[in-house]
Coordinates of C-alpha atoms in Angstrom, one line a residue:
M1 CA -31.2 -16.3 -3.4
T2 CA -30.0 -17.5 -6.8
G3 CA -29.4 -21.1 -7.8
S4 CA -27.0 -23.5 -6.1
K5 CA -24.0 -22.2 -8.0
G6 CA -24.8 -18.5 -7.6
T7 CA -24.2 -16.0 -4.9
P8 CA -26.4 -15.0 -2.0
D9 CA -28.5 -11.9 -2.3
F10 CA -26.8 -8.7 -1.1
P11 CA -28.5 -5.9 0.8
N12 CA -29.5 -2.5 -0.7
G13 CA -29.8 -3.9 -4.2
G14 CA -26.1 -4.9 -4.3
S15 CA -24.8 -8.1 -5.7
G16 CA -21.8 -10.3 -5.5
G17 CA -19.1 -10.9 -8.2
T18 CA -19.3 -8.7 -11.3
Q19 CA -23.1 -8.3 -11.2
G20 CA -23.0 -4.8 -9.7
T21 CA -22.8 -1.8 -12.0
P22 CA -19.3 -0.6 -13.1
E23 CA -20.0 2.7 -11.2
R24 CA -20.9 0.9 -8.0
T25 CA -17.9 -1.4 -8.3
A26 CA -15.7 1.6 -8.7
W27 CA -17.1 3.2 -5.5
V28 CA -16.6 0.0 -3.5
L29 CA -13.1 -0.4 -4.7
E30 CA -12.2 3.1 -3.9
A31 CA -13.6 2.7 -0.4
C32 CA -11.6 -0.5 0.0
A33 CA -8.5 1.3 -1.2
R34 CA -8.9 4.0 1.5
V35 CA -9.4 1.4 4.2
L36 CA -6.5 -0.7 3.0
R37 CA -3.9 2.1 2.6
P38 CA -3.0 2.3 6.4
V39 CA -3.0 -1.6 6.5
V40 CA -0.5 -1.7 3.6
R41 CA 1.6 1.0 5.4
L42 CA 1.7 -1.2 8.5
A43 CA 2.5 -4.3 6.5
L44 CA 5.4 -2.7 4.5
A45 CA 6.8 -1.3 7.7
F46 CA 7.2 -4.9 9.0
G47 CA 8.4 -6.4 5.8
L48 CA 5.3 -8.1 4.6
K49 CA 5.1 -8.9 0.9
H50 CA 2.3 -9.5 -1.7
A51 CA 2.3 -13.2 -1.1
H52 CA 1.4 -12.6 2.6
F53 CA -1.6 -10.5 1.6
E54 CA -2.7 -12.9 -1.2
A55 CA -2.8 -15.7 1.3
I56 CA -4.8 -13.9 4.0
L57 CA -7.2 -12.4 1.4
R58 CA -8.0 -15.9 0.1
E59 CA -8.7 -17.0 3.7
L60 CA -10.9 -14.0 4.4
L61 CA -12.8 -14.3 1.1
I62 CA -13.7 -17.9 1.8
D63 CA -14.6 -17.2 5.5
E64 CA -16.9 -14.3 4.6
A65 CA -18.5 -16.0 1.7
R66 CA -19.4 -18.9 3.9
R67 CA -20.8 -16.5 6.5
L68 CA -23.0 -14.9 3.7
W69 CA -24.4 -18.2 2.7
K70 CA -25.0 -19.3 6.3
A71 CA -26.9 -16.1 7.0
K72 CA -29.3 -17.2 4.2
G73 CA -29.7 -20.6 5.9
T74 CA -27.5 -22.5 3.5
E75 CA -24.3 -24.5 4.2
P76 CA -22.4 -23.7 1.0
N77 CA -20.6 -26.2 -1.1
I78 CA -17.3 -25.8 -2.9
S79 CA -19.0 -24.6 -6.2
Q80 CA -21.0 -21.9 -4.4
L81 CA -17.9 -20.6 -2.5
S82 CA -15.9 -20.7 -5.7
V83 CA -18.4 -18.6 -7.7
T84 CA -19.0 -16.2 -4.8
T85 CA -15.3 -15.5 -4.2
G86 CA -14.0 -15.8 -7.7
L87 CA -11.4 -18.4 -6.5
N88 CA -11.1 -21.7 -8.3
R89 CA -12.3 -24.8 -6.7
K90 CA -8.8 -26.1 -6.0
V91 CA -8.0 -23.1 -3.8
V92 CA -11.4 -23.3 -2.0
T93 CA -10.9 -27.0 -1.4
A94 CA -7.4 -26.4 0.0
K95 CA -8.9 -24.5 2.9
V96 CA -9.9 -27.5 5.0
R97 CA -9.1 -26.2 8.5
E98 CA -9.2 -23.0 10.5
A99 CA -5.8 -21.4 10.9
E100 CA -4.6 -21.0 14.4
E101 CA -4.6 -17.3 15.5
S102 CA -1.4 -15.9 16.8
L103 CA -2.7 -12.7 18.3
P104 CA -4.7 -12.6 21.5
H105 CA -8.3 -11.3 21.5
T106 CA -8.2 -8.2 23.6
E107 CA -11.8 -8.5 24.9
T108 CA -10.8 -11.7 26.7
S109 CA -7.6 -10.2 28.3
A110 CA -7.7 -10.8 32.1
A111 CA -4.9 -8.3 32.5
A112 CA -6.9 -5.5 30.7
K113 CA -10.0 -6.3 32.7
T114 CA -8.1 -6.2 35.9
L115 CA -6.3 -2.9 35.2
T116 CA -9.5 -1.3 34.0
L117 CA -11.4 -2.2 37.1
W118 CA -8.5 -1.1 39.3
L119 CA -8.3 2.2 37.5
Q120 CA -12.0 2.8 38.0
M121 CA -11.6 2.1 41.7
A122 CA -8.6 4.4 41.9
T123 CA -10.5 7.2 40.1
D124 CA -13.2 7.1 42.8
D125 CA -10.6 6.8 45.6
P126 CA -7.0 7.8 44.7
A127 CA -5.8 6.0 47.9
L128 CA -6.5 2.7 46.0
R129 CA -3.7 3.3 43.5
S130 CA -1.6 1.2 45.9
L131 CA -3.0 -2.1 47.1
P132 CA -1.7 -5.0 49.1
L133 CA -1.0 -8.0 47.0
V134 CA -3.3 -10.1 49.3
A135 CA -5.5 -9.1 52.2
D136 CA -8.5 -10.1 54.3
E137 CA -11.7 -10.5 52.3
D138 CA -13.2 -7.3 53.6
R139 CA -10.2 -5.2 52.5
P140 CA -9.3 -4.2 48.9
S141 CA -6.3 -6.1 47.5
F142 CA -4.9 -6.8 44.1
E143 CA -5.8 -10.5 44.5
A144 CA -9.5 -9.5 45.1
V145 CA -9.5 -7.1 42.1
A146 CA -8.0 -9.7 39.8
R147 CA -10.3 -12.5 41.0
H148 CA -13.3 -10.2 40.5
A149 CA -12.3 -9.0 37.1
S150 CA -11.4 -12.4 35.7
R151 CA -14.3 -14.2 37.5
G152 CA -11.7 -16.4 39.1
N153 CA -10.7 -17.9 35.8
V154 CA -7.1 -16.7 35.9
H155 CA -4.8 -16.7 39.0
H156 CA -3.9 -13.3 40.3
R157 CA -0.2 -14.0 40.2
T158 CA -0.4 -14.7 36.4
I159 CA -2.3 -11.4 35.9
L160 CA 0.2 -9.5 38.0
D161 CA 3.2 -10.9 36.2
E162 CA 1.7 -9.8 32.9
L163 CA 1.0 -6.3 34.1
V164 CA 4.5 -6.0 35.6
R165 CA 5.9 -7.2 32.2
L166 CA 3.9 -4.5 30.4
K167 CA 5.3 -1.9 33.0
M168 CA 1.7 -0.9 34.0
V169 CA 2.1 -1.8 37.6
S170 CA 5.0 -2.4 40.0
E171 CA 5.3 -4.7 42.9
Q172 CA 7.4 -4.1 46.1
A173 CA 7.3 -5.3 49.6
G174 CA 3.9 -7.1 49.3
R175 CA 2.2 -4.1 47.7
V176 CA 1.2 -3.4 44.1
E177 CA 1.3 0.2 42.6
L178 CA -0.6 1.5 39.6
D179 CA 1.9 3.0 37.1
A180 CA -0.4 3.5 34.1
A181 CA -3.4 5.7 33.3
G182 CA -4.9 3.1 31.0
F183 CA -4.3 -0.2 29.3
V184 CA -2.0 1.0 26.5
P185 CA 0.8 -1.6 26.2
A186 CA 3.0 0.6 24.0
K187 CA 6.1 -1.5 24.8
D188 CA 4.6 -4.8 23.8
L189 CA 4.3 -5.1 20.0
K190 CA 2.2 -8.3 20.0
T191 CA -0.5 -6.7 22.3
M192 CA -0.4 -3.4 20.5
L193 CA -1.0 -5.2 17.2
A194 CA -3.9 -7.1 18.9
F195 CA -5.5 -3.9 20.0
L196 CA -4.9 -2.3 16.5
G197 CA -6.6 -5.3 14.9
D198 CA -9.6 -5.5 17.3
N199 CA -10.2 -1.7 17.5
A200 CA -10.0 -1.1 13.8
R201 CA -12.0 -4.2 13.0
D202 CA -15.0 -3.2 15.2
H203 CA -14.9 0.4 14.0
L204 CA -15.0 -0.8 10.4
L205 CA -17.7 -3.4 11.2
A206 CA -19.9 -0.6 12.5
G207 CA -19.4 1.4 9.4
V208 CA -19.9 -1.6 7.1
A209 CA -23.1 -2.6 9.0
N210 CA -24.4 1.0 8.6
T211 CA -23.6 1.0 4.9
L212 CA -25.2 -2.3 4.2
G213 CA -28.3 -1.2 6.2
T214 CA -29.1 -4.8 7.3
A215 CA -29.6 -3.8 11.0
P216 CA -30.5 -0.7 13.0
P217 CA -27.7 1.9 12.6
L218 CA -24.9 1.8 15.1
L219 CA -23.2 5.0 16.4
E220 CA -20.4 5.8 14.1
R221 CA -19.8 9.5 13.8
S222 CA -16.9 11.9 13.3
V223 CA -16.2 15.6 13.0
F224 CA -13.5 16.8 10.7
A225 CA -11.9 19.9 9.3
A226 CA -9.2 20.9 6.8
G227 CA -7.3 24.1 6.3
I228 CA -6.4 24.7 9.9
T229 CA -3.0 24.9 11.6
A230 CA -1.1 21.9 13.0
A231 CA -1.1 23.7 16.4
D232 CA -4.9 23.8 16.4
C233 CA -5.0 20.2 15.4
E234 CA -2.9 19.3 18.5
R235 CA -5.0 21.6 20.7
V236 CA -8.2 19.9 19.7
H237 CA -6.4 16.5 20.0
Q238 CA -5.7 17.3 23.7
L239 CA -9.2 18.5 24.3
V240 CA -10.5 15.1 23.0
R241 CA -8.1 13.3 25.3
T242 CA -9.4 15.2 28.3
R243 CA -13.1 14.7 27.5
W244 CA -12.5 11.0 26.7
S245 CA -11.0 10.4 30.2
A246 CA -14.3 11.5 31.8
M247 CA -16.4 9.4 29.4
H248 CA -14.1 6.4 29.8
H249 CA -14.7 6.4 33.5
E250 CA -18.5 6.6 33.1
L251 CA -18.6 3.9 30.4
T252 CA -16.3 1.6 32.4
R253 CA -18.7 1.9 35.4
E254 CA -21.7 1.0 33.2
L255 CA -20.0 -2.0 31.5
T256 CA -18.8 -3.2 34.9
R257 CA -22.3 -3.2 36.2
A258 CA -23.5 -5.0 33.1
Y259 CA -20.7 -7.6 33.4
E260 CA -21.5 -8.3 37.0
A261 CA -25.2 -8.6 36.4
A262 CA -24.9 -11.0 33.4
D263 CA -25.1 -14.7 33.6
T264 CA -21.8 -16.6 33.0
G265 CA -23.1 -17.8 29.6
A266 CA -23.9 -14.3 28.3
S267 CA -22.3 -13.9 24.8
G268 CA -22.9 -10.2 23.9
R269 CA -19.9 -8.0 23.4
I270 CA -19.5 -4.3 22.8
R271 CA -16.5 -2.0 22.0
I272 CA -16.7 1.7 22.3
G273 CA -13.9 3.9 21.0
V274 CA -12.8 7.3 20.0
Y275 CA -9.9 8.3 17.8
T276 CA -8.1 11.4 16.6
Y277 CA -5.8 11.6 13.5
Y278 CA -4.3 14.6 12.0
E279 CA -1.5 15.3 9.5
D280 CA -0.2 18.1 7.2
A281 CA -2.1 17.5 3.9
E282 CA 0.6 19.3 1.9
D283 CA 3.4 17.1 3.2
V284 CA 1.3 14.0 2.5
A285 CA 0.5 15.1 -1.0
Q286 CA 4.2 15.6 -1.7
A287 CA 5.0 12.0 -0.5
T288 CA 2.0 10.3 -2.2
P289 CA 1.5 9.6 -5.9
A290 CA -1.1 11.9 -7.4
S291 CA -4.7 10.8 -7.3
P292 CA -8.1 12.5 -7.7
T293 CA -9.1 14.5 -4.7
T294 CA -12.0 16.6 -3.7
P295 CA -11.7 20.2 -2.4
P296 CA -11.2 20.2 1.4
A297 CA -14.2 21.2 3.5
R298 CA -13.6 23.8 6.2
S299 CA -15.7 21.7 8.7
D300 CA -18.2 19.0 8.4
E301 CA -19.7 16.1 10.3
Q302 CA -20.3 12.5 9.3
A303 CA -23.2 10.6 10.8

């Protein structure tokens, strides 16, 4: 670690601020640009401006700089945070409290946990797609599923109201019916944004952790191709959807077992995902300002 007004050491020979080589800085900036392009697309679609990004970037720079210093066993002072982030002391000092988050954290969603557990039960026994709202303790019911999934921390009526609002279940004559094949709240913007943020965050955290090499590598793989037809892209997309359904059920079973076996104070968390994205590269090129590109590969795999 450098002196009290420097920056913490970075892994893999990297360094903070402008201490890295110009070539390495260019690489990192290009990677950041690729990551941020879809974020900017989302932001512009909802009317966000430069000032919004500037404010959130300041917050994140300070938070992550503090995390870097703490990882080295030091509680940073204003000068250290200022030098590490490149922000002046006045800006750093102005961040005196944690901003209140307006999006829910999806991993704590009682509604998502309840629906996932119910879907797992219904996969094993399709008759369970319809449950009585309440029943005797020895019979399956929505109340019992919700109580089990939330560990009794959220009332089953609250969970049911949320799932009905999201149009994932329906209630009639004392029974509750499954109307969804997964917790995908497409008609609720706030929840969709929460899933977008959490899923993309953890995917990127895995990639960043692997790039920095500070811990054993996490699974983060993809297979890709260019120069194929849009019809084949969609065909493979549907193949992935089908295969994911089977894996989703297996993973849910394993995570449920782990959740049930864990002590109430267990703090580990895991997120496992899969994604598919495809587009017509020619159409994108016509709509995007020219930039350096590399020749497309017919097929390759990233580990």
